[in-house]
Coordinates of C-alpha atoms in Angstrom, one line a residue:
Chain A
M845 CA -40.9 -42.1 -40.2
S846 CA -40.8 -38.5 -40.6
P847 CA -41.4 -36.9 -36.9
R848 CA -44.3 -35.3 -36.0
V849 CA -43.4 -31.9 -34.6
E850 CA -46.2 -29.6 -33.4
I851 CA -45.9 -26.0 -34.1
T852 CA -48.1 -23.5 -32.4
D853 CA -45.8 -20.3 -32.5
P854 CA -45.7 -18.9 -36.3
D855 CA -42.2 -17.2 -35.1
D856 CA -40.7 -20.8 -34.8
P857 CA -37.4 -20.5 -36.4
R858 CA -37.8 -24.5 -37.2
V859 CA -40.2 -23.6 -39.9
G860 CA -38.1 -20.9 -41.6
D861 CA -38.2 -22.7 -45.0
F862 CA -41.8 -22.1 -45.2
R863 CA -41.7 -18.4 -44.1
D864 CA -42.9 -15.8 -46.5
L865 CA -43.5 -18.1 -48.9
K866 CA -43.8 -15.8 -51.9
R867 CA -40.1 -15.2 -51.7
A868 CA -38.7 -18.4 -50.3
D869 CA -38.5 -20.2 -53.9
R870 CA -36.8 -17.5 -55.6
R871 CA -33.4 -18.3 -56.9
P872 CA -30.7 -17.8 -54.8
D873 CA -29.4 -14.8 -57.0
R874 CA -32.9 -12.8 -56.8
P875 CA -33.7 -10.6 -53.6
G876 CA -34.6 -12.9 -50.5
G877 CA -34.4 -16.0 -52.7
R878 CA -33.1 -19.0 -51.2
G879 CA -33.6 -21.3 -54.0
L880 CA -35.7 -23.9 -52.2
V881 CA -37.8 -26.4 -54.2
L882 CA -41.5 -26.0 -52.9
A883 CA -44.2 -28.8 -53.4
E884 CA -47.9 -27.8 -52.5
G885 CA -50.8 -30.1 -52.0
T886 CA -50.7 -34.0 -51.8
V887 CA -50.1 -35.2 -55.3
V888 CA -47.2 -32.8 -55.7
V889 CA -45.7 -33.5 -52.3
R890 CA -45.8 -37.2 -53.0
R891 CA -44.1 -36.6 -56.2
L892 CA -41.4 -34.8 -54.4
L893 CA -41.2 -37.3 -51.7
D894 CA -40.6 -40.0 -54.9
S895 CA -38.0 -37.8 -56.4
T896 CA -34.4 -37.2 -56.0
Y897 CA -34.7 -33.9 -54.6
P898 CA -33.3 -33.9 -50.8
V899 CA -36.5 -33.1 -48.9
R900 CA -36.0 -30.6 -45.7
G901 CA -39.0 -30.7 -44.4
L902 CA -42.9 -30.7 -44.7
L903 CA -45.5 -28.2 -43.0
G904 CA -49.1 -29.1 -43.0
V905 CA -52.3 -29.5 -41.0
D906 CA -52.9 -32.8 -38.9
R907 CA -55.1 -34.6 -41.5
R908 CA -52.5 -34.3 -44.2
Y909 CA -49.9 -35.9 -42.0
D910 CA -52.2 -38.8 -41.9
E911 CA -52.9 -39.0 -45.4
L912 CA -49.5 -39.1 -46.4
A913 CA -48.2 -41.4 -43.6
A914 CA -47.3 -44.3 -45.9
D915 CA -45.0 -41.5 -48.4
L916 CA -43.5 -40.4 -45.0
A917 CA -42.5 -43.8 -43.8
H918 CA -38.6 -43.6 -45.3
L919 CA -38.6 -39.9 -44.5
E920 CA -36.2 -38.6 -41.7
A921 CA -37.0 -34.9 -42.1
P922 CA -39.8 -33.4 -40.0
F923 CA -43.4 -32.8 -40.6
F924 CA -44.1 -29.7 -38.7
V925 CA -48.2 -29.8 -37.9
A926 CA -49.9 -26.5 -37.6
T927 CA -53.5 -25.3 -37.9
A928 CA -54.7 -23.7 -41.2
E929 CA -54.6 -20.2 -39.2
V930 CA -50.7 -20.6 -38.0
M931 CA -49.8 -22.3 -41.4
A932 CA -51.4 -18.7 -43.1
Q933 CA -49.1 -16.8 -40.8
I934 CA -46.1 -18.6 -41.4
V935 CA -46.3 -18.6 -45.3
G936 CA -48.0 -15.1 -45.7
F937 CA -51.2 -16.4 -47.1
H938 CA -53.9 -18.9 -46.8
L939 CA -53.0 -22.1 -48.5
N940 CA -55.9 -24.3 -49.7
R941 CA -54.0 -27.4 -50.3
G942 CA -53.3 -27.7 -46.6
V943 CA -49.5 -29.0 -47.0
L944 CA -45.8 -28.1 -48.3
A945 CA -42.9 -29.6 -48.5
A946 CA -39.3 -28.2 -49.0
A947 CA -36.1 -29.7 -50.7
D948 CA -32.9 -28.3 -51.7
R949 CA -32.2 -28.0 -55.5
V950 CA -29.7 -30.4 -57.2
A951 CA -27.1 -29.6 -59.6
F952 CA -28.4 -29.5 -63.2
P953 CA -27.1 -32.1 -65.3
P954 CA -25.1 -30.9 -68.7
V955 CA -26.9 -31.0 -71.7
S956 CA -24.5 -33.6 -73.1
G957 CA -25.2 -36.2 -70.6
M958 CA -28.9 -35.9 -70.9
I959 CA -29.0 -35.9 -74.9
S960 CA -27.0 -38.8 -75.3
T961 CA -29.8 -41.3 -73.7
A962 CA -32.9 -39.4 -74.9
T963 CA -34.9 -40.4 -78.2
T964 CA -37.2 -37.2 -77.9
L965 CA -36.7 -33.8 -76.4
A966 CA -38.7 -30.6 -75.8
V967 CA -36.3 -27.4 -76.2
L968 CA -37.5 -24.1 -74.9
E969 CA -36.6 -20.6 -76.2
G970 CA -37.4 -17.5 -74.5
V971 CA -40.3 -19.1 -72.7
G972 CA -40.3 -16.7 -69.6
D973 CA -43.8 -17.6 -68.1
H974 CA -43.6 -19.9 -65.0
E975 CA -46.8 -21.4 -65.9
N976 CA -46.4 -22.4 -69.5
I977 CA -42.9 -24.0 -68.5
G978 CA -45.0 -26.0 -65.9
A979 CA -47.4 -27.0 -68.3
V980 CA -45.0 -28.2 -71.0
F981 CA -43.1 -30.2 -68.4
R982 CA -46.7 -32.0 -67.4
N983 CA -47.7 -32.4 -71.2
A984 CA -43.9 -33.8 -71.9
A985 CA -44.3 -36.0 -69.2
A986 CA -47.8 -37.4 -70.4
L987 CA -46.9 -37.8 -73.8
G988 CA -43.6 -39.6 -73.6
I989 CA -41.0 -36.7 -73.9
D990 CA -37.4 -38.2 -72.4
A991 CA -36.0 -34.8 -71.7
V992 CA -36.7 -30.6 -71.7
L993 CA -33.8 -28.4 -72.4
L994 CA -34.4 -24.7 -71.4
G995 CA -32.5 -22.7 -73.9
P996 CA -31.8 -19.0 -73.3
G997 CA -34.2 -16.6 -71.7
C998 CA -36.4 -19.3 -70.1
A999 CA -37.8 -18.9 -66.6
D1000 CA -36.9 -21.0 -63.8
P1001 CA -38.6 -24.6 -64.0
L1002 CA -38.5 -25.0 -60.2
Y1003 CA -40.3 -22.0 -59.1
R1004 CA -43.2 -22.9 -57.0
R1005 CA -45.5 -22.0 -59.7
S1006 CA -44.1 -24.2 -62.2
V1007 CA -43.6 -26.9 -59.9
R1008 CA -47.5 -26.8 -59.2
V1009 CA -48.6 -26.4 -62.7
S1010 CA -46.3 -29.0 -63.9
M1011 CA -48.4 -31.4 -61.4
G1012 CA -44.7 -32.2 -60.0
T1013 CA -43.5 -33.8 -63.1
V1014 CA -40.8 -31.3 -63.4
L1015 CA -39.1 -32.9 -60.2
H1016 CA -39.2 -36.4 -62.8
V1017 CA -38.7 -35.5 -66.1
P1018 CA -34.9 -34.8 -66.7
F1019 CA -34.1 -31.3 -67.6
A1020 CA -31.0 -28.9 -68.1
V1021 CA -30.6 -25.4 -68.5
D1022 CA -28.3 -24.0 -71.0
D1023 CA -27.7 -20.5 -71.6
R1024 CA -25.4 -20.7 -74.7
P1025 CA -26.7 -19.1 -77.9
V1026 CA -29.4 -21.1 -79.2
G1027 CA -27.7 -22.0 -82.3
D1028 CA -24.9 -23.6 -80.5
L1029 CA -27.3 -25.8 -78.4
L1030 CA -29.2 -26.8 -81.4
G1031 CA -25.8 -27.6 -83.3
E1032 CA -25.0 -29.9 -80.4
L1033 CA -28.5 -31.8 -80.8
R1034 CA -28.0 -32.4 -84.5
T1035 CA -24.5 -33.5 -84.1
A1036 CA -25.9 -35.9 -81.8
G1037 CA -28.1 -37.1 -84.3
F1038 CA -31.7 -35.2 -83.4
T1039 CA -33.5 -33.7 -86.2
V1040 CA -34.5 -30.5 -84.9
V1041 CA -38.0 -29.5 -85.5
A1042 CA -39.3 -26.1 -85.1
T1043 CA -42.8 -25.3 -84.1
T1044 CA -43.8 -21.8 -85.8
P1045 CA -46.9 -20.6 -87.4
R1046 CA -44.8 -19.1 -90.4
P1047 CA -46.8 -20.0 -93.6
E1048 CA -43.4 -21.6 -95.1
A1049 CA -43.8 -24.4 -92.6
V1050 CA -45.1 -27.7 -93.2
P1051 CA -48.5 -28.6 -91.7
L1052 CA -48.2 -31.0 -88.8
A1053 CA -50.1 -33.8 -90.4
D1054 CA -47.5 -33.8 -93.3
A1055 CA -44.5 -33.5 -91.4
G1056 CA -44.0 -37.3 -90.8
L1057 CA -42.8 -37.1 -87.3
G1058 CA -44.1 -40.4 -86.2
G1059 CA -40.8 -42.3 -84.4
L1060 CA -38.4 -39.4 -85.2
R1061 CA -35.4 -38.9 -83.1
A1062 CA -36.5 -35.6 -82.6
A1063 CA -36.0 -32.1 -80.6
V1064 CA -39.1 -30.3 -80.6
L1065 CA -38.3 -26.6 -80.4
L1066 CA -40.9 -24.2 -79.1
G1067 CA -40.5 -20.3 -78.5
S1068 CA -42.2 -18.0 -76.3
E1069 CA -46.0 -17.0 -77.0
G1070 CA -45.9 -13.4 -78.2
P1071 CA -42.6 -13.1 -80.4
G1072 CA -42.2 -16.8 -81.3
L1073 CA -38.7 -18.6 -82.1
T1074 CA -35.9 -16.2 -82.9
D1075 CA -34.4 -16.3 -86.2
E1076 CA -31.4 -18.0 -85.0
A1077 CA -33.2 -20.6 -83.6
L1078 CA -35.1 -21.0 -87.1
R1079 CA -32.2 -20.9 -88.9
A1080 CA -30.7 -23.8 -87.1
A1081 CA -33.4 -26.1 -87.1
D1082 CA -33.7 -29.0 -89.8
R1083 CA -37.7 -28.7 -90.5
W1084 CA -40.3 -26.1 -89.6
V1085 CA -43.8 -27.6 -88.6
R1086 CA -47.0 -25.5 -88.2
I1087 CA -50.3 -26.3 -86.6
P1088 CA -53.0 -25.0 -88.9
M1089 CA -54.9 -22.6 -87.3
A1090 CA -58.5 -21.5 -88.0
R1091 CA -58.6 -18.1 -86.4
G1092 CA -55.0 -16.4 -86.7
V1093 CA -51.9 -17.3 -85.8
D1094 CA -50.4 -17.6 -82.1
S1095 CA -54.0 -18.6 -80.8
L1096 CA -52.8 -21.7 -79.0
N1097 CA -51.1 -21.6 -75.6
I1098 CA -47.6 -22.7 -76.3
A1099 CA -47.8 -25.7 -74.0
T1100 CA -50.9 -26.8 -75.8
A1101 CA -48.9 -26.4 -79.1
G1102 CA -46.2 -28.4 -77.9
A1103 CA -48.7 -31.3 -76.8
I1104 CA -50.1 -31.5 -80.1
V1105 CA -46.6 -32.1 -81.6
F1106 CA -45.6 -34.2 -78.7
A1107 CA -48.5 -36.4 -79.5
A1108 CA -47.7 -36.3 -83.3
L1109 CA -44.0 -37.5 -82.4
A1110 CA -45.5 -40.2 -80.2
A1111 CA -48.2 -41.6 -82.3
G1112 CA -47.4 -40.5 -85.9
A1113 CA -49.4 -42.8 -88.4
D1114 CA -46.2 -44.4 -89.5
G1115 CA -44.5 -44.6 -85.9
P1116 CA -45.1 -47.0 -82.8
V1117 CA -47.3 -45.4 -80.1
V1118 CA -45.6 -45.1 -76.8
P1119 CA -46.1 -48.0 -74.4
E1120 CA -48.5 -47.6 -71.8
S1121 CA -46.4 -48.8 -69.1
R1122 CA -43.4 -46.7 -69.5
A1123 CA -42.1 -44.6 -66.7
Chain B
M477 CA -67.5 7.4 -80.1
S478 CA -68.0 5.7 -76.8
P479 CA -68.0 9.2 -74.3
R480 CA -65.2 9.6 -72.2
V481 CA -66.6 10.0 -68.6
E482 CA -64.1 11.0 -65.8
I483 CA -64.6 8.9 -62.4
T484 CA -63.0 10.3 -59.3
D485 CA -65.6 9.0 -56.6
P486 CA -65.4 5.1 -56.2
D487 CA -69.1 5.2 -55.0
D488 CA -70.1 6.7 -58.1
P489 CA -73.0 5.1 -58.9
R490 CA -72.6 5.4 -62.8
V491 CA -69.8 2.5 -62.6
G492 CA -72.0 -0.1 -60.4
D493 CA -71.6 -3.0 -63.1
F494 CA -68.0 -3.0 -62.2
R495 CA -68.4 -2.7 -58.3
D496 CA -67.3 -5.8 -56.4
L497 CA -66.1 -7.7 -59.3
K498 CA -65.7 -10.8 -57.8
R499 CA -69.7 -11.1 -57.7
A500 CA -70.8 -9.0 -60.6
D501 CA -70.4 -11.7 -63.0
R502 CA -71.9 -14.5 -61.0
R503 CA -75.0 -15.8 -62.8
P504 CA -78.2 -14.2 -61.7
D505 CA -79.4 -17.1 -59.7
R506 CA -76.5 -16.8 -57.5
P507 CA -75.9 -14.7 -54.6
G508 CA -75.4 -11.1 -55.6
G509 CA -74.8 -12.5 -59.2
R510 CA -76.0 -9.8 -61.8
G511 CA -74.9 -12.2 -64.7
L512 CA -72.8 -9.5 -66.5
V513 CA -70.5 -10.5 -69.0
L514 CA -66.9 -9.2 -68.1
A515 CA -64.2 -8.7 -70.2
E516 CA -60.5 -7.7 -68.6
G517 CA -57.4 -6.4 -70.9
T518 CA -57.5 -5.0 -74.0
V519 CA -57.2 -8.4 -76.0
V520 CA -60.3 -9.6 -74.5
V521 CA -62.2 -6.3 -74.5
R522 CA -61.5 -5.9 -78.3
R523 CA -63.1 -9.3 -78.5
L524 CA -66.1 -8.1 -76.6
L525 CA -66.6 -5.1 -78.6
D526 CA -66.2 -7.0 -82.0
S527 CA -69.1 -9.5 -80.6
T528 CA -72.8 -9.7 -80.7
Y529 CA -72.8 -8.8 -76.7
P530 CA -74.3 -5.5 -75.9
V531 CA -71.8 -3.4 -74.5
R532 CA -73.0 -1.5 -71.5
G533 CA -70.0 0.3 -70.6
L534 CA -66.2 0.3 -69.9
L535 CA -63.7 0.9 -67.2
G536 CA -60.0 1.7 -67.6
V537 CA -57.0 3.9 -66.9
D538 CA -56.6 6.9 -69.4
R539 CA -53.8 4.9 -71.2
R540 CA -56.1 2.3 -72.2
Y541 CA -58.7 4.7 -73.5
D542 CA -56.4 6.2 -76.0
E543 CA -54.9 2.4 -77.0
L544 CA -58.8 1.2 -77.5
A545 CA -59.7 4.5 -79.5
A546 CA -60.2 2.8 -82.7
D547 CA -62.2 0.0 -81.3
L548 CA -64.6 2.3 -79.6
A549 CA -65.5 4.7 -83.0
H550 CA -68.9 3.0 -83.1
L551 CA -69.9 2.3 -79.7
E552 CA -72.4 4.7 -77.7
A553 CA -71.8 2.9 -74.1
P554 CA -69.5 5.1 -72.0
F555 CA -66.0 4.6 -71.2
F556 CA -65.3 5.3 -67.4
V557 CA -61.8 6.6 -67.0
A558 CA -60.3 6.2 -63.5
T559 CA -56.9 6.1 -61.9
A560 CA -55.6 2.5 -60.9
E561 CA -56.0 3.3 -57.4
V562 CA -59.8 4.5 -58.1
M563 CA -60.4 1.4 -60.5
A564 CA -58.8 -0.7 -57.5
Q565 CA -61.3 0.6 -54.9
I566 CA -64.1 0.3 -57.5
V567 CA -63.8 -3.2 -58.3
G568 CA -62.2 -4.4 -54.9
F569 CA -58.8 -5.5 -55.8
H570 CA -56.1 -4.3 -58.0
L571 CA -56.5 -5.2 -61.5
N572 CA -53.3 -5.4 -63.5
R573 CA -54.9 -5.4 -67.1
G574 CA -55.9 -1.6 -66.6
V575 CA -59.4 -2.0 -68.4
L576 CA -62.8 -3.8 -68.1
A577 CA -65.8 -4.0 -70.4
A578 CA -69.2 -5.0 -69.2
A579 CA -71.9 -6.5 -71.5
D580 CA -75.3 -8.0 -71.2
R581 CA -75.7 -11.8 -71.7
V582 CA -77.8 -13.0 -74.7
A583 CA -79.9 -15.9 -74.8
F584 CA -78.6 -19.2 -75.6
P585 CA -79.2 -20.4 -79.0
P586 CA -81.0 -24.2 -78.9
V587 CA -78.7 -27.1 -79.4
S588 CA -81.1 -27.9 -82.7
G589 CA -80.3 -24.9 -84.3
M590 CA -76.5 -24.9 -84.0
I591 CA -75.9 -28.6 -84.8
S592 CA -77.7 -28.3 -88.1
T593 CA -74.8 -26.0 -89.5
A594 CA -71.8 -27.5 -87.4
T595 CA -69.4 -30.0 -88.9
T596 CA -67.3 -30.4 -85.7
L597 CA -68.2 -30.0 -82.0
A598 CA -66.9 -30.4 -78.7
V599 CA -69.3 -31.6 -76.2
L600 CA -68.5 -31.3 -72.3
E601 CA -69.7 -33.3 -69.6
G602 CA -69.3 -32.5 -66.1
V603 CA -66.5 -29.8 -66.6
G604 CA -66.8 -27.8 -63.6
D605 CA -63.6 -26.0 -63.7
H606 CA -63.8 -22.5 -65.4
E607 CA -60.5 -22.2 -66.5
N608 CA -60.7 -25.4 -68.2
I609 CA -64.0 -24.5 -70.0
G610 CA -62.2 -21.3 -70.9
A611 CA -59.0 -23.1 -72.2
V612 CA -61.6 -25.7 -74.4
F613 CA -62.7 -22.5 -76.0
R614 CA -59.6 -21.2 -76.7
N615 CA -58.5 -24.4 -78.5
A616 CA -61.6 -24.9 -80.1
A617 CA -61.3 -21.8 -81.9
A618 CA -57.8 -22.2 -82.8
L619 CA -58.5 -25.7 -84.0
G620 CA -61.5 -24.9 -86.0
I621 CA -64.4 -26.5 -83.8
D622 CA -67.5 -25.0 -85.1
A623 CA -69.6 -25.0 -81.8
V624 CA -69.2 -26.1 -78.3
L625 CA -72.1 -28.0 -76.2
L626 CA -72.0 -27.7 -72.5
G627 CA -73.9 -30.7 -71.2
P628 CA -74.9 -31.6 -67.7
G629 CA -72.8 -30.3 -64.9
C630 CA -70.7 -27.9 -66.5
A631 CA -69.4 -24.5 -65.0
D632 CA -70.8 -21.3 -66.8
P633 CA -68.6 -20.4 -69.8
L634 CA -69.4 -16.8 -69.3
Y635 CA -67.8 -16.4 -66.1
R636 CA -65.2 -13.6 -66.2
R637 CA -62.2 -16.2 -65.4
S638 CA -63.5 -18.7 -68.4
V639 CA -63.9 -15.3 -70.6
R640 CA -60.3 -14.3 -69.8
V641 CA -58.5 -17.9 -70.2
S642 CA -60.5 -18.4 -73.5
M643 CA -58.8 -15.2 -74.7
G644 CA -62.2 -13.9 -75.6
T645 CA -63.2 -16.6 -77.8
V646 CA -66.1 -17.9 -75.9
L647 CA -67.6 -14.6 -77.0
H648 CA -67.3 -15.9 -80.6
V649 CA -67.4 -19.4 -80.6
P650 CA -71.1 -20.6 -80.8
F651 CA -72.2 -22.5 -77.8
A652 CA -75.3 -24.1 -76.2
V653 CA -76.0 -25.3 -72.7
D654 CA -77.9 -28.4 -72.3
D655 CA -78.9 -29.9 -69.3
R656 CA -81.0 -32.9 -70.6
P657 CA -79.8 -36.5 -69.8
V658 CA -76.3 -36.5 -71.8
G659 CA -77.6 -39.7 -73.6
D660 CA -80.7 -37.8 -74.8
L661 CA -78.0 -34.9 -76.0
L662 CA -75.8 -37.5 -77.6
G663 CA -78.9 -39.3 -79.3
E664 CA -79.9 -36.1 -81.0
L665 CA -76.2 -35.3 -82.1
R666 CA -76.2 -38.8 -83.6
T667 CA -79.7 -38.6 -85.4
A668 CA -78.3 -35.4 -86.9
G669 CA -75.5 -37.4 -88.7
F670 CA -72.6 -36.7 -86.2
T671 CA -70.3 -39.4 -85.0
V672 CA -69.7 -39.2 -81.4
V673 CA -66.2 -39.7 -80.3
A674 CA -65.5 -40.0 -76.4
T675 CA -62.1 -39.3 -75.4
T676 CA -61.4 -41.7 -72.8
P677 CA -58.4 -43.4 -71.1
R678 CA -59.8 -46.9 -70.9
P679 CA -57.6 -49.5 -72.3
E680 CA -60.4 -50.9 -74.9
A681 CA -60.6 -47.4 -76.4
V682 CA -58.8 -47.2 -79.9
P683 CA -55.2 -45.2 -79.7
L684 CA -56.1 -41.6 -81.3
A685 CA -53.5 -42.3 -84.1
D686 CA -55.4 -45.3 -85.6
A687 CA -59.1 -43.7 -84.9
G688 CA -58.9 -42.3 -88.5
L689 CA -60.8 -39.0 -87.1
G690 CA -59.4 -36.8 -90.0
G691 CA -62.3 -35.3 -91.8
L692 CA -65.0 -36.7 -89.9
R693 CA -68.4 -35.0 -88.9
A694 CA -67.8 -35.4 -85.2
A695 CA -68.8 -34.4 -82.0
V696 CA -65.8 -35.0 -79.5
L697 CA -66.9 -35.7 -75.9
L698 CA -64.6 -34.8 -73.0
G699 CA -65.5 -35.5 -69.6
S700 CA -64.1 -34.1 -66.1
E701 CA -60.5 -34.3 -65.1
G702 CA -61.0 -36.5 -61.9
P703 CA -64.0 -39.2 -62.8
G704 CA -63.9 -38.5 -66.5
L705 CA -67.1 -39.3 -68.6
T706 CA -70.0 -41.1 -67.1
D707 CA -71.1 -44.6 -68.2
E708 CA -74.3 -43.0 -69.8
A709 CA -72.2 -40.8 -72.0
L710 CA -69.6 -43.7 -73.0
R711 CA -72.3 -45.9 -73.6
A712 CA -73.9 -43.3 -76.1
A713 CA -71.0 -42.8 -77.9
D714 CA -70.1 -44.3 -81.4
R715 CA -66.5 -44.5 -80.7
W716 CA -63.9 -44.6 -77.8
V717 CA -60.3 -42.9 -78.4
R718 CA -57.7 -42.4 -76.4
I719 CA -54.5 -40.3 -76.1
P720 CA -51.5 -43.1 -75.2
M721 CA -50.0 -41.9 -72.0
A722 CA -46.7 -42.5 -70.8
R723 CA -47.0 -41.7 -67.3
G724 CA -50.3 -43.0 -66.2
V725 CA -53.7 -42.2 -67.2
D726 CA -55.3 -38.7 -66.3
S727 CA -51.9 -37.0 -66.6
L728 CA -53.2 -34.6 -69.3
N729 CA -55.4 -31.3 -68.8
I730 CA -58.6 -31.8 -70.1
A731 CA -58.7 -28.9 -72.6
T732 CA -55.0 -30.0 -73.6
A733 CA -56.5 -33.6 -74.2
G734 CA -59.3 -31.8 -76.2
A735 CA -56.9 -30.0 -78.2
I736 CA -55.0 -33.1 -79.4
V737 CA -58.0 -34.8 -80.5
F738 CA -59.2 -31.5 -82.3
A739 CA -56.0 -31.4 -84.2
A740 CA -56.3 -34.9 -85.0
L741 CA -59.9 -34.1 -86.6
A742 CA -58.6 -31.1 -88.3
A743 CA -55.4 -32.5 -89.6
G744 CA -55.9 -36.4 -90.0
A745 CA -53.6 -38.1 -92.0
D746 CA -56.2 -38.8 -94.4
G747 CA -58.3 -35.7 -94.2
P748 CA -57.9 -31.9 -95.5
V749 CA -56.2 -29.7 -93.1
V750 CA -58.3 -26.4 -91.9
P751 CA -57.9 -23.6 -94.2
E752 CA -55.9 -21.0 -92.9
S753 CA -58.3 -18.2 -93.8
R754 CA -61.3 -19.6 -91.9
A755 CA -63.4 -17.6 -89.5

């Protein structure tokens, strides 16, 4: 059971992992960044406790310790209990959710290992917004995408805001970061037997309903909201699909566009639906 | 052309519409609420200027006045120009987007008038989160849903955060607020010839891919993220559809779930796609 450790002094060195929270989760290569994985709120903290990330400790108000008791049963790392006021002084702002957990990062697996076992992939190019990345993971998890590949120009998926928006699913959906030129990455996927499906508003693209994605071994390629996919990525794709838009292109959020394509992949009229019990 | 009015004193009474912004957009029945419609940033401000809402004025930094010049050509209301610092003092916090516009609300049209001309509707029940409401509007606009009905228990769609998350589409997609018991509202829709399609994770519901929604004159019913649709709403629906979920129910955001159903409605395998040029 995670030992309950009372914290009354906000300067207590034992809660250093949670100090100045806005910087703590920056990648180690950024100023002040310690590269910790930080989970906020009971739902996301539970998903961190249930993941492979090595938990270093938790910080929360008394009530959260009780709420999480069952989840803490096999944890050796400490649960630091503080009042909401002391917590706010430690983290640097008031935290509604009342509980935080910190974990170490684990090494990212290489793309090659990941793709050998996956049937469906999401591949992101140039997605620099942490919330969008989190939302892509949430949708990928819900709609049965096996893994996410973060190609060149993507933001850090383990940044605190991504973890929160993903509802902690980023801690469970396998992912890999790959900074090679996107053409090389997509070439590897095609060699491995994936159909690379680029999502683009270009008029030459096939409307999603006519694309026959159901049941395909597919890698769904999503670009950033503004400029969209690069020419290099589009050239390296096997198919271009578009979601017919009523009021001009680019009016859907990238994660929402991804969800619509993921759903078509999972539940295409000619393909099997994703089993309810999976994962 | 909107006259350019320099503001140097944050207490200037002419910028009262933008003072204490966190309260100004509250509904008139709430403490401090003036019920103004507030748009932030050039994209959303443009959509407000292009809407039927009567614009009272704008407040922005110098650069935004130049950027918006073409959009301001036929506006009589003033553009108040201030430095970022003075703006922050007026609104009560630092505003990244550099420009705001305020408009009066217009009376909500009754449901009856709206449904006579619509082919597809989104109907919300108990959606209390402003960001989710905004995202539903953005997705409805993109995917060609003709109008949104806000049934009992929904938050204010014209609250500043809804307007922003909707990307200003809430100012263009027709909507009505209807606080009758949801059964009465849905009864009216059925009488008018709509098929009421409830989106629910219940196992008895038909998987979306098998629901044959393409081309239906349909009202898509969406409930809140936590409890979902009420029994009253489910009883009053013609069909129940579900999005097959890989990792437990309720793992999609309600606006994302809506987008997947809207896309199926617009682009069902047996139905026509939404024309690109619409709206």
